[in-house]
Short mmCIF file of C-alpha atoms and ligand atoms in Angstrom, two decimals:
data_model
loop_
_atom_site.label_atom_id
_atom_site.label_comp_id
_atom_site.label_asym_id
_atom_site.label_seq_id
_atom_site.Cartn_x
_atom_site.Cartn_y
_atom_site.Cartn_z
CA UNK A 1 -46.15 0.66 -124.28
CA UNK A 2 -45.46 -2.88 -125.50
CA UNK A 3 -43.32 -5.25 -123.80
CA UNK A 4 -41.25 -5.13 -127.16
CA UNK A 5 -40.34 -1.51 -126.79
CA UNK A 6 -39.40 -1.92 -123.31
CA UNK A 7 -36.87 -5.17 -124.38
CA UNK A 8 -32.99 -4.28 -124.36
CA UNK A 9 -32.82 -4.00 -128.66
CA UNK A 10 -30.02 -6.53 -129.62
CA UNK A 11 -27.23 -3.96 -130.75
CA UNK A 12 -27.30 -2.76 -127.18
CA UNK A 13 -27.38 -6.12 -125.25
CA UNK A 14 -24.50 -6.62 -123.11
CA UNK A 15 -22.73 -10.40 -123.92
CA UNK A 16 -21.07 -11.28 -120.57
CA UNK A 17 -17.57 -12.41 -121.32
CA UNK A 18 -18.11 -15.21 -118.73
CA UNK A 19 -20.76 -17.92 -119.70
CA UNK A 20 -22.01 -20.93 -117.73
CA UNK A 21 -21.01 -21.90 -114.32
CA UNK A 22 -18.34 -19.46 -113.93
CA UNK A 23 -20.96 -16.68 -114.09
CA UNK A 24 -21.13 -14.80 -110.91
CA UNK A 25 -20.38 -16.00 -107.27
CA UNK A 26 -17.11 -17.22 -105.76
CA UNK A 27 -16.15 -19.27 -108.52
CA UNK A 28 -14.96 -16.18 -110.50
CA UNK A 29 -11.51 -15.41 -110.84
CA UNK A 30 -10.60 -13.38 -107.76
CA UNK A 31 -8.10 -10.59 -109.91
CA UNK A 32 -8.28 -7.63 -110.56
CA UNK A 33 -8.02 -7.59 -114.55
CA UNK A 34 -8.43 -4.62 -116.82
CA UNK A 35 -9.08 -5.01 -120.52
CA UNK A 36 -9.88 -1.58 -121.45
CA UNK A 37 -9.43 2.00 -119.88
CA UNK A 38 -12.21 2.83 -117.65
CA UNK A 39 -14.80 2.52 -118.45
CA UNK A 40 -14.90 0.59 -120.96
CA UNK A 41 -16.88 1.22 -124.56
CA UNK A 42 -19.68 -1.19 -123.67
CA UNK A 43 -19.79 0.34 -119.97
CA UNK A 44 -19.66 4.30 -121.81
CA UNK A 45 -22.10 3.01 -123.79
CA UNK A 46 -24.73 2.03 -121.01
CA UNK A 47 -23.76 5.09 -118.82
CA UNK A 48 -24.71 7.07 -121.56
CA UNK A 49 -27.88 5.34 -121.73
CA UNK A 50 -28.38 5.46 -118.14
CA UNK A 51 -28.24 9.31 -118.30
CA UNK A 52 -30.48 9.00 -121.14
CA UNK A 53 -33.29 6.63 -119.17
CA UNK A 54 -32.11 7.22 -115.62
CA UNK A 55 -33.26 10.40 -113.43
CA UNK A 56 -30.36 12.44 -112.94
CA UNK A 57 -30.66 12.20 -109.14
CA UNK A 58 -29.50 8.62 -109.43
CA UNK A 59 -26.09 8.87 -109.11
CA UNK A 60 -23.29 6.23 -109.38
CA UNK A 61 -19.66 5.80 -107.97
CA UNK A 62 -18.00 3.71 -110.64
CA UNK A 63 -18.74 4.14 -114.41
CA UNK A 64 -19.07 0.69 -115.01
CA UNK A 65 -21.97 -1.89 -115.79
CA UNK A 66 -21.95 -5.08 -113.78
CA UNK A 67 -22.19 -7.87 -115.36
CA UNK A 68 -20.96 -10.16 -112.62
CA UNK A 69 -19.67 -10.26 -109.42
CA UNK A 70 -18.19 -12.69 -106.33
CA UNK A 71 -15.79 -13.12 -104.10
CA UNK A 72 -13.74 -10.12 -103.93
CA UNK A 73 -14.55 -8.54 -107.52
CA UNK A 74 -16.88 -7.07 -109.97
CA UNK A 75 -17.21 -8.40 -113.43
CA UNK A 76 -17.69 -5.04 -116.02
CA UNK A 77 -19.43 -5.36 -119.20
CA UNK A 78 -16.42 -5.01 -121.02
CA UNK A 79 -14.93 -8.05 -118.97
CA UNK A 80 -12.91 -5.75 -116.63
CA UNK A 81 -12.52 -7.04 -112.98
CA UNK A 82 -12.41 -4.95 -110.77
CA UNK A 83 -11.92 -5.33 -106.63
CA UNK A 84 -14.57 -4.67 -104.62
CA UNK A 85 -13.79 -2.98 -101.06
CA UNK A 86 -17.36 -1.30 -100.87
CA UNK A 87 -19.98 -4.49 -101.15
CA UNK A 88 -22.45 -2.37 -102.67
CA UNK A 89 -22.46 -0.20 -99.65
CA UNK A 90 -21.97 -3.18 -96.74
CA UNK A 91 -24.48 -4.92 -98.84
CA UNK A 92 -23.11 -8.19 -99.83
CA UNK A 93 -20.95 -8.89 -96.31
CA UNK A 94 -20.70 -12.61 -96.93
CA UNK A 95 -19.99 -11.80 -100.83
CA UNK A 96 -21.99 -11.38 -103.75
CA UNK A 97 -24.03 -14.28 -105.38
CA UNK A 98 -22.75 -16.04 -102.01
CA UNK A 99 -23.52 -19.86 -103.31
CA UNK A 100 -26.21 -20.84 -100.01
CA UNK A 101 -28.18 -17.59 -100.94
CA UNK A 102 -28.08 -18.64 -104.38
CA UNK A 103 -29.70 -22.08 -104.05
CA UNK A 104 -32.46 -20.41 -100.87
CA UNK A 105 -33.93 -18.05 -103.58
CA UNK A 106 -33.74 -20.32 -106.33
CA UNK A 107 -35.40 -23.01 -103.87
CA UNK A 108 -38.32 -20.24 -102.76
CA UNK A 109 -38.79 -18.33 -105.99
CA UNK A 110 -39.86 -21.68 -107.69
CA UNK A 111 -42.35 -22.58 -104.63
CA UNK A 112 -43.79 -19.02 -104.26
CA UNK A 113 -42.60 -15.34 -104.83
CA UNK A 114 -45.36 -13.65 -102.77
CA UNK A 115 -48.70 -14.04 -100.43
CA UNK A 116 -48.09 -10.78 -98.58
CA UNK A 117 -47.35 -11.79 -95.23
CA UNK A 118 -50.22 -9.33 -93.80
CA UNK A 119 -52.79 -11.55 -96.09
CA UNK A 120 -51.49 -15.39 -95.86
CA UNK A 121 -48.42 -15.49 -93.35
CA UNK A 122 -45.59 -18.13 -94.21
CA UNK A 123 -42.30 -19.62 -91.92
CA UNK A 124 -39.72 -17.93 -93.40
CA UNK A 125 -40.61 -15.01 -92.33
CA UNK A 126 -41.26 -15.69 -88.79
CA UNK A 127 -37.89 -17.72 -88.66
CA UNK A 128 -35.94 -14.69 -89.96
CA UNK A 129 -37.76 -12.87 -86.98
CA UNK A 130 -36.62 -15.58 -84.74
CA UNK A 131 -33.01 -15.30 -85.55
CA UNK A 132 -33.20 -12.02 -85.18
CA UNK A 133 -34.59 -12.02 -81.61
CA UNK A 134 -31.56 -14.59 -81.24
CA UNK A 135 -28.79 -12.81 -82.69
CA UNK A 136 -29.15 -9.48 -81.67
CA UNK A 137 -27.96 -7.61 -78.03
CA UNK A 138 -29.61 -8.56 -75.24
CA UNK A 139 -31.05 -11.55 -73.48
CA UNK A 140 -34.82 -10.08 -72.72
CA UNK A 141 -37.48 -10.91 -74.48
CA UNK A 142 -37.95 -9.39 -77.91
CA UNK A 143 -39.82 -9.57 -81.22
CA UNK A 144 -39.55 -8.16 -84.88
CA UNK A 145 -41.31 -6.52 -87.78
CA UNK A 146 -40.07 -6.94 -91.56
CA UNK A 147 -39.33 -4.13 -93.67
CA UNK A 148 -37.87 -3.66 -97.66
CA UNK A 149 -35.50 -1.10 -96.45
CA UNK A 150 -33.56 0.72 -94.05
CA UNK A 151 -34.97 3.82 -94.29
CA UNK A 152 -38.12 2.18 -94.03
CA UNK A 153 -37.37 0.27 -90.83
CA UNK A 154 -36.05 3.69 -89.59
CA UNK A 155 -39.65 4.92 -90.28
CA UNK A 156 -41.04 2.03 -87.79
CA UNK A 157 -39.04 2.17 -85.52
CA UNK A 158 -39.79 5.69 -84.91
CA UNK A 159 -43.31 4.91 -85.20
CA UNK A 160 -43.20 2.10 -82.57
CA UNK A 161 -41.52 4.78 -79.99
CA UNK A 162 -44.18 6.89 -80.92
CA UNK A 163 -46.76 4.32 -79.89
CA UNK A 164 -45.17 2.80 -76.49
CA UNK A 165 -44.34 6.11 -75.22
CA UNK A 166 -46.98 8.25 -76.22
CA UNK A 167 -44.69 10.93 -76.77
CA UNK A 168 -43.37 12.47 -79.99
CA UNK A 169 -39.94 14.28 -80.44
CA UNK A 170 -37.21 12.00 -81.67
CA UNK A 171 -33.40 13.17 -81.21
CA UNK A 172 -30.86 12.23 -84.20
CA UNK A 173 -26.73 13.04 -84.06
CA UNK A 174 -24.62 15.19 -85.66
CA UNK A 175 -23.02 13.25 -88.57
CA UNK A 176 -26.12 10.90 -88.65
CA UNK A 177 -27.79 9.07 -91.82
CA UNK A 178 -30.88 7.48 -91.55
CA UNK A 179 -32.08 7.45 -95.46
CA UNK A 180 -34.00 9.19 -97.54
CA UNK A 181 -37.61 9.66 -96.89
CA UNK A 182 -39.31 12.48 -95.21
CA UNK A 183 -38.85 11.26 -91.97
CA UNK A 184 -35.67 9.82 -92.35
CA UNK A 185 -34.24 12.90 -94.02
CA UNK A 186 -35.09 15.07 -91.35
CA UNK A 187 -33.36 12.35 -89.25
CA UNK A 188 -30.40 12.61 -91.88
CA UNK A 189 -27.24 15.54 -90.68
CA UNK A 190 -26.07 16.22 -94.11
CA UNK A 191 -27.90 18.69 -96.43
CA UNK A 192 -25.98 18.25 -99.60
CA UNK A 193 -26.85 15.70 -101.39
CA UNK A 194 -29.22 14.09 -99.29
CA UNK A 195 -31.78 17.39 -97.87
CA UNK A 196 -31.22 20.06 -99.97
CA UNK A 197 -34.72 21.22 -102.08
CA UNK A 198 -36.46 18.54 -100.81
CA UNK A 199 -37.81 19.86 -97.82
CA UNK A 200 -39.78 20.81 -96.05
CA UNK A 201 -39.16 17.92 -93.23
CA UNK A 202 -40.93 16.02 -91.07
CA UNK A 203 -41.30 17.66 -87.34
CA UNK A 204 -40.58 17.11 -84.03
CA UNK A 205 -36.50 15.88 -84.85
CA UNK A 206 -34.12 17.21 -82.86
CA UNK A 207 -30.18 17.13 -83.13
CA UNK A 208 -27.41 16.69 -80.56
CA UNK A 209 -23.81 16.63 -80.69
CA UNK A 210 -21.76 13.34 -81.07
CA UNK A 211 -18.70 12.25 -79.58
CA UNK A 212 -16.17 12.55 -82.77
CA UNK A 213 -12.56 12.11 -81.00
CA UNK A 214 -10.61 13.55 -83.89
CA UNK A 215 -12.61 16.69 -83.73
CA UNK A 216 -14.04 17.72 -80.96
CA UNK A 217 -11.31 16.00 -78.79
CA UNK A 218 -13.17 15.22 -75.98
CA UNK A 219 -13.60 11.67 -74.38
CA UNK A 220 -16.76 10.15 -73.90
CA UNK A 221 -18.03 10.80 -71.03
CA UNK A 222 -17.48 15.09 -71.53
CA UNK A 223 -19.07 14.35 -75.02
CA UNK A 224 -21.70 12.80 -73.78
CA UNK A 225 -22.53 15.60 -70.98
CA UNK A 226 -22.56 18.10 -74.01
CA UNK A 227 -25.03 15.41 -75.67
CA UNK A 228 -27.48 15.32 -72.85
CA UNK A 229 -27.48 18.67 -72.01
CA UNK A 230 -28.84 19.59 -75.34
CA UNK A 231 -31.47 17.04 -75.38
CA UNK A 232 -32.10 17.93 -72.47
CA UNK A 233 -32.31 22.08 -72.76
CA UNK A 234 -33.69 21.95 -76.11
CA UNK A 235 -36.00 18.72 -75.77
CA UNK A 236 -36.84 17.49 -72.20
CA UNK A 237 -37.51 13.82 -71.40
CA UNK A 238 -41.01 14.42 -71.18
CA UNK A 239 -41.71 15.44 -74.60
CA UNK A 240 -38.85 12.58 -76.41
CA UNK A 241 -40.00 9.51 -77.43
CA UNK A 242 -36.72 8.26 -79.00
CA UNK A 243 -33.36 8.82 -79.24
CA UNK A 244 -31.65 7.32 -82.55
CA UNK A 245 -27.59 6.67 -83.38
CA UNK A 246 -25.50 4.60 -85.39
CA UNK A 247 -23.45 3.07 -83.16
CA UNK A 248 -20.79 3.77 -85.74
CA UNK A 249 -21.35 6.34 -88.15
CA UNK A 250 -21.94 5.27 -91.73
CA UNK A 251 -22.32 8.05 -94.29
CA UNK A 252 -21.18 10.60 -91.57
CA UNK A 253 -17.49 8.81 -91.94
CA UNK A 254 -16.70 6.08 -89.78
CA UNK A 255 -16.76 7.86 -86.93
CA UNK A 256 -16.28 5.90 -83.60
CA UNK A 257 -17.77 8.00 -80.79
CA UNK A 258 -15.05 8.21 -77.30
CA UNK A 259 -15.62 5.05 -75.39
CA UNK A 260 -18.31 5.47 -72.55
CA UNK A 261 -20.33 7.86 -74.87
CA UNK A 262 -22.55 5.39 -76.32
CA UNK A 263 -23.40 3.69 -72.83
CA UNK A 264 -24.01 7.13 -71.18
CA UNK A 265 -26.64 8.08 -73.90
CA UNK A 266 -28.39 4.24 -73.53
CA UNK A 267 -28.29 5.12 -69.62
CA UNK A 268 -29.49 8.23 -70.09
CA UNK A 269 -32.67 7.21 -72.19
CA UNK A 270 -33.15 4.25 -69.79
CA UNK A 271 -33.49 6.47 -66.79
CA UNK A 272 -35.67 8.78 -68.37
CA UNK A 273 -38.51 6.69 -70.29
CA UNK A 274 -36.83 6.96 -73.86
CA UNK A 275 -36.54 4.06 -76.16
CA UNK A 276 -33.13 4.03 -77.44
CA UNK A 277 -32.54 2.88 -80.97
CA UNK A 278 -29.24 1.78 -82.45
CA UNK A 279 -29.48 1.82 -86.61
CA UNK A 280 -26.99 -1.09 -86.91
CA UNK A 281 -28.13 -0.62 -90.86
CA UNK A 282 -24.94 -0.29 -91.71
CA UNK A 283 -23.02 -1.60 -89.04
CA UNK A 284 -24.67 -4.96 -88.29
CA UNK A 285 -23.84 -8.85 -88.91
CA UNK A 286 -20.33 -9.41 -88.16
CA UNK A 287 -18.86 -6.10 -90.17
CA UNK A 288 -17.37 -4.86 -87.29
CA UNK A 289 -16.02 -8.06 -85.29
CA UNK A 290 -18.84 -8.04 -83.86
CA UNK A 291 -22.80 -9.57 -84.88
CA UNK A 292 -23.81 -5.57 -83.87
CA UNK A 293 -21.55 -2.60 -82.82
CA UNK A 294 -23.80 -2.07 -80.23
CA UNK A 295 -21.82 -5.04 -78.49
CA UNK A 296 -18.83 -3.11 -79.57
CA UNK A 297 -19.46 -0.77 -76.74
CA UNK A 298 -21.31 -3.07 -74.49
CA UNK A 299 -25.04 -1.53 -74.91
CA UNK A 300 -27.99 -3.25 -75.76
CA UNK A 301 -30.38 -0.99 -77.32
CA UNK A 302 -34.34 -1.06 -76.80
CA UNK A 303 -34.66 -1.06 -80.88
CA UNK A 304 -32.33 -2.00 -83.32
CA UNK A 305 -32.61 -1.47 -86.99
CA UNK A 306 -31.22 -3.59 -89.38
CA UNK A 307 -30.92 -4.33 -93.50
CA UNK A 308 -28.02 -4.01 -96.12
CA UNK A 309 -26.23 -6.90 -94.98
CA UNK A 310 -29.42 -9.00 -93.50
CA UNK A 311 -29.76 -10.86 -96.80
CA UNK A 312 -26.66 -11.03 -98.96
CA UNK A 313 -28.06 -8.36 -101.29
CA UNK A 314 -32.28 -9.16 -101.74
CA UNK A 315 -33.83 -5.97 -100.02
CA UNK A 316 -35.13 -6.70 -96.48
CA UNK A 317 -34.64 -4.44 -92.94
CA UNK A 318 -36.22 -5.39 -89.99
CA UNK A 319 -36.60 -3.74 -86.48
CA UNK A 320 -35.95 -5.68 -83.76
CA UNK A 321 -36.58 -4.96 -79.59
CA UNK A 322 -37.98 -5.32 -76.74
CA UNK A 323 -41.35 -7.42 -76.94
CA UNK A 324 -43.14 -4.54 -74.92
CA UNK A 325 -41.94 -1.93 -77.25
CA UNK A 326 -42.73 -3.84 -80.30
CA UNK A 327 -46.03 -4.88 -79.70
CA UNK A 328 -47.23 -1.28 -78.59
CA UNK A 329 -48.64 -1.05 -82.31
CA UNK A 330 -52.10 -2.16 -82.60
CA UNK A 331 -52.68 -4.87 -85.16
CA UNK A 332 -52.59 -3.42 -88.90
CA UNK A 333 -50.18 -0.77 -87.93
CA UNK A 334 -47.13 -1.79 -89.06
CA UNK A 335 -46.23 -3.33 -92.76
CA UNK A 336 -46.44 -3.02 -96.08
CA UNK A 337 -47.45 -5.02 -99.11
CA UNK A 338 -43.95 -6.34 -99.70
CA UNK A 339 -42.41 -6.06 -95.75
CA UNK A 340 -41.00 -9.78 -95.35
CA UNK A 341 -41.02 -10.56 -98.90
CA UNK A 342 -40.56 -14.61 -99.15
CA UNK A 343 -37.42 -14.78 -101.51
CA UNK A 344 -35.88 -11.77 -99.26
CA UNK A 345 -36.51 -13.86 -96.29
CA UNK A 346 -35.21 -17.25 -97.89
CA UNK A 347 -31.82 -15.08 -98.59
CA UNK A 348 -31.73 -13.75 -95.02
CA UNK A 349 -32.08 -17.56 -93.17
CA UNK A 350 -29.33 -18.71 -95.30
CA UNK A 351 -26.72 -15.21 -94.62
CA UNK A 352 -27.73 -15.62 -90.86
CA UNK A 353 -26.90 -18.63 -91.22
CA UNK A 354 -22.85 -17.87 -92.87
CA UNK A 355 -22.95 -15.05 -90.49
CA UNK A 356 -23.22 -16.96 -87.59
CA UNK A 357 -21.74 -20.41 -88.93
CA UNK A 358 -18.84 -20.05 -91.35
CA UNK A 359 -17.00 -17.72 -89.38
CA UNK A 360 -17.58 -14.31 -90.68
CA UNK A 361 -16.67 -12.59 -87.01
CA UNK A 362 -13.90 -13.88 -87.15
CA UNK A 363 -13.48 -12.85 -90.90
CA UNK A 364 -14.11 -9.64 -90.25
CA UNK A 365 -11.92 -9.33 -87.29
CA UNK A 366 -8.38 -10.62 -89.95
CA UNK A 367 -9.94 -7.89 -92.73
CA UNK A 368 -9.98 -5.40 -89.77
CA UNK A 369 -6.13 -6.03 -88.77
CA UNK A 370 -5.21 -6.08 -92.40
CA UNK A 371 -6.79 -2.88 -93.30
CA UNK A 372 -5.71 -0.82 -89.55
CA UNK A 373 -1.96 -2.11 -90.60
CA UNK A 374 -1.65 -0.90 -94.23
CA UNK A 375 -3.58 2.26 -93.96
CA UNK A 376 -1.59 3.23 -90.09
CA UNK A 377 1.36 2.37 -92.51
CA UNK A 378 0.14 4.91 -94.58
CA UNK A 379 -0.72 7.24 -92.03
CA UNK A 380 2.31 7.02 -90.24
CA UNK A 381 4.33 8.18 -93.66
CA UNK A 382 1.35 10.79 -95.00
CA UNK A 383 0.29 13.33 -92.86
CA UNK A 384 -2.45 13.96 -95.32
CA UNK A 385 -4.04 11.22 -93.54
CA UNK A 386 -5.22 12.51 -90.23
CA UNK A 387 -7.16 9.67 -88.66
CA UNK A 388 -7.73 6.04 -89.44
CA UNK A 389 -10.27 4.11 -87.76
CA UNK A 390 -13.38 1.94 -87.44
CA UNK A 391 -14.05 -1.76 -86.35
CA UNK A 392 -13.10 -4.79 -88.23
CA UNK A 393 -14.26 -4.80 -92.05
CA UNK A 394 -15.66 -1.40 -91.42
CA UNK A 395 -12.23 1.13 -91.56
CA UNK A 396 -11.94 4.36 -92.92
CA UNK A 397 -9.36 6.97 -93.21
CA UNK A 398 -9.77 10.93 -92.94
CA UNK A 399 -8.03 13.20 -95.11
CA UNK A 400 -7.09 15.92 -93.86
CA UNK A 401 -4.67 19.44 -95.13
CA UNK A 402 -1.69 18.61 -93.40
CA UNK A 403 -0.87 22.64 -92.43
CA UNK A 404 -4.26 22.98 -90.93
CA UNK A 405 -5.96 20.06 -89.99
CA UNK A 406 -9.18 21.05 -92.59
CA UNK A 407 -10.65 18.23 -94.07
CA UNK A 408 -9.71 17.79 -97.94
CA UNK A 409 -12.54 16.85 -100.03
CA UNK A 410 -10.83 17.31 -103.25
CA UNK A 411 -7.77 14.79 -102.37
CA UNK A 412 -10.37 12.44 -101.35
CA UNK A 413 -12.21 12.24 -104.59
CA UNK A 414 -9.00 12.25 -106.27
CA UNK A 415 -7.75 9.44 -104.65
CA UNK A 416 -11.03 7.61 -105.25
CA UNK A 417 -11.59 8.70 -108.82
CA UNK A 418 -7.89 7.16 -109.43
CA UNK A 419 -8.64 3.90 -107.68
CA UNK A 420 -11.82 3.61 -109.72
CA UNK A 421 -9.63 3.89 -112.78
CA UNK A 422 -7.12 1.28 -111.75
CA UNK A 423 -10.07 -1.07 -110.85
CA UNK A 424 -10.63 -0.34 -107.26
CA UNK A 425 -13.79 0.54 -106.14
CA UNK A 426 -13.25 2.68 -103.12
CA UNK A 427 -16.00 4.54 -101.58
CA UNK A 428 -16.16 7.90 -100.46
CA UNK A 429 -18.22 9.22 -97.18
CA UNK A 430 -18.22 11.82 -94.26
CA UNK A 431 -19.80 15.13 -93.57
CA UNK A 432 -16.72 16.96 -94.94
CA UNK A 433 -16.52 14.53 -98.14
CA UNK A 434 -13.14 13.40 -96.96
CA UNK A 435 -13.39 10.01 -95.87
CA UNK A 436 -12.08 7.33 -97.68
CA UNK A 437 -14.24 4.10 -96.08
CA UNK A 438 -13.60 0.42 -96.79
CA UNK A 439 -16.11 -1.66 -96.61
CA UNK A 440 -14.91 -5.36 -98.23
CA UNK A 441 -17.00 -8.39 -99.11
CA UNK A 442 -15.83 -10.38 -96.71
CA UNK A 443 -15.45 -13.22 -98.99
CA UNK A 444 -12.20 -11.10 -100.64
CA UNK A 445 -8.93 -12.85 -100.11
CA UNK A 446 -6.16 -11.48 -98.43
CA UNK A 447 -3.89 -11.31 -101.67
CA UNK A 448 -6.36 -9.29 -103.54
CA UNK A 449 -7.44 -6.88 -100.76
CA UNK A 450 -3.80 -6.11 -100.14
CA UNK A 451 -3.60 -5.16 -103.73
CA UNK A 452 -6.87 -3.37 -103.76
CA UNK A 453 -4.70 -1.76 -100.70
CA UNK A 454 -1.44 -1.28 -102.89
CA UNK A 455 -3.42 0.56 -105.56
CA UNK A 456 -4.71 2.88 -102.78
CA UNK A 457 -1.01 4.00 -101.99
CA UNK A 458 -0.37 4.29 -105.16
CA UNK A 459 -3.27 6.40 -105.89
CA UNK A 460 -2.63 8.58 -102.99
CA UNK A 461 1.54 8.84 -103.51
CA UNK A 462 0.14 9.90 -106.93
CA UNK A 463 -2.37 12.70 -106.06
C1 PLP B 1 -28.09 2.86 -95.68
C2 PLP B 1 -28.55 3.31 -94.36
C3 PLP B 1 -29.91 3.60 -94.12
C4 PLP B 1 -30.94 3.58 -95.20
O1 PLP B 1 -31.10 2.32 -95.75
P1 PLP B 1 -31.80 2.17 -97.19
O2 PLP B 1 -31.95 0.69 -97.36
O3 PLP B 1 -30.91 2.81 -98.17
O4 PLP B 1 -33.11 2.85 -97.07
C5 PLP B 1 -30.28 3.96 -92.84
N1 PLP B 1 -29.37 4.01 -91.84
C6 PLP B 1 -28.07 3.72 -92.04
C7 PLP B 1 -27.12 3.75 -90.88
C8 PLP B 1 -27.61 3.38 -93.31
O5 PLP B 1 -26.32 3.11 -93.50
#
């Protein structure tokens, strides 16, 4: 193949609508603005050649093309803005194109793009491990290891309990995502999509029950009895290396486990020589109101897992612990050719550094209160909606069949499908399918997530 038949031919190049200056980042117009149904023709037009190019097992949410996007909005190829209340999956936390990202990887991919850091180590990566030795729970000593993704860092972590304790069984939740390679499928709950034909899976996972309040209706402390037992029964200390949760369930729907259950587990695994891992993938810098939701619930985890948010969209996860955990690997165990990639790690100093500097806790705290008002509101008048919770820019709401209390996948991805259409990209999550989960940039500004919010109501009034 030549480079010329790999080039976009001209009759299929997408012309942004928005030139110059005003192309992506905070400076665009924060509205929501449709031009054309949706999707548009130029969007149809590369969806159909995405299905043409694309494996089908690449899925996508919203049949649009991005052309652009900042703030609190994606630009669409056909010049359609649409609100954004999912940040590319908790991705872009401090917003998209965020302007101090911008000029760190323009800065670093002009001075070098890559050494490997396993061949000819450079600062920015051990500065990104720095801050993350600062930022995250606990005042004991700790180090950190680079990664390209979350499922990846999963993967090391896992490896690194391996290694200190010597042991080998690793238990995983109910409701739990950890990504999507062997090891972290096996780790994953949910067959469909994410399991099913792809096994078989890695060994030596194990699965426990989690604390899940509108459920199982227990409080934490019960819930976590149940948990331990079956770790316990089915496991035994002496054989577990690891014990891994979300301190807030991602994919598995927002689900905030009974206060006391978390620190039970983490007291638990302390007592009995298991390294306790919180995958904050999802859940870390400042979505909840907090830098970690470990701090939510006042544990500090031997191993933390991070990435989406770490770097305002560039790819880069890290693990991050105890310094006697994570140096239990000999030299040349851990890595990767691309692990700590320099541009990744230019983008990361400069989100830690909005993270921790322009207020995003605090950010995420006012989304949090706007989004636990208007969907209780909602709640309170729908009984369709059965629960709504979460922690600050991280809420989600539960859909449920009034009469029986069964979740209702098909109202859910009604609701969302009609959002979608009016230029709201909502999200969709949860073992059942019915979660609803909102997930802003937390750049967005109050008038347009309200109306992201409004077209929500509307959506579901209509359904
Ligand atoms: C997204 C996610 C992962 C996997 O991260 P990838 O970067 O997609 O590999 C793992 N754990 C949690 C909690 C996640 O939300």
């Amino acid at each position: 193949m030549t480079a010329t038949d790999t080039a976009v031919p001209a009759e299929n190049r997408v012309d942004t609508p928005l030139a110059g200056p005003t192309l992506g980042g905070p400076t665009l117009p924060q509205e929501r603005r449709l031009v054309t149904s949706i999707p548009g023709p130029r969007s149809q037009e590369l969806v159909d050649r995405k299905a043409a190019a694309v494996a089908a097992g690449v899925g996508h949410t919203a049949p649009v093309h991005a052309v652009a996007a900042g703030g609190g909005v994606i630009v669409d190829a056909d010049g359609n803005s649409l609100i954004d209340l999912g940040s590319g999956i908790a991705v872009t936390t401090i917003g998209n194109a965020h302007p101090k990202v911008v000029a760190a990887v323009q800065e670093q991919v002009a001075q070098f793009t890559h050494t490997c850091f396993m061949i000819a180590p450079y600062e920015s990566y051990v500065a990104v491990a720095e801050a993350l030795n600062r930022i995250t729970p606990g005042d004991h000593a700790k180090k950190s290891a680079l990664f390209n993704s979350g499922a990846e860092a999963v993967e090391n972590a896992v490896k690194i309990a391996r290694k200190f304790t010597g042991k080998q069984a690793v238990v995983a939740f109910d409701h739990g995502y950890h990504g999507r390679t062997n090891l972290t499928m096996a780790l994953t709950a949910k067959s469909m999509p994410y399991k099913s034909g792809f096994g078989p899976f890695a060994s030596e996972i194990y699965r426990a029950p989690l604390s899940y309040p509108f459920r199982d209706r227990l409080d934490g402390v019960m819930a976590a009895k149940k948990a331990i037992s079956v770790i316990e029964k089915q496991v035994g200390a002496d054989n577990l290396a690891a014990v891994i949760i979300e301190p807030i369930q991602g994919e598995g729907g927002f689900i905030v486990p009974a206060d006391g259950f978390l620190p039970a587990i983490a007291e638990w695994c302390r007592a009995n020589g298991v390294v306790f891992i919180a995958d904050e993938i999802q859940t870390g810098f400042a979505r909840t109101g907090e830098m970690f939701a470990s701090e939510v619930f006042g544990v500090v985890p031997d191993l933390i897992t991070t990435a989406k948010g770490i770097a305002g969209g560039l790819p880069l996860a890290a693990v991050t612990g105890r310094a006697e955990i994570m140096d239990a690997a000999h030299a040349g165990g851990l890595g990767g050719t691309y692990g700590g990639n320099p541009i990744a790690c230019a983008a990361a100093l400069a989100a830690i550094d909005v993270f921790e500097n322009d207020g995003m806790i605090e950010r995420a705290r006012e989304i949090g209160v706007i989004l636990t008002e208007r969907l209780g509101a909602l709640q309170a008048a729908d009984p369709r909606i059965g629960d709504v919770r979460g922690h600050g820019a991280m809420i989600a709401a539960e859909f449920v069949d009034p009469a029986t209390g069964e979740p209702d996948a098909s109202l859910t991805a009604a609701v969302a499908k009609a959002c979608i259409a009016q230029g709201v990209i909502v999200l969709t999550c949860g073992t059942y399918g019915n979660v609803i989960r909102f997930l802003p940039p937390l750049s967005i500004p109050d008038d347009l997530l309200h109306e992201g919010l409004d077209v929500v109501a509307a959506a579901l009034a209509a359904a």
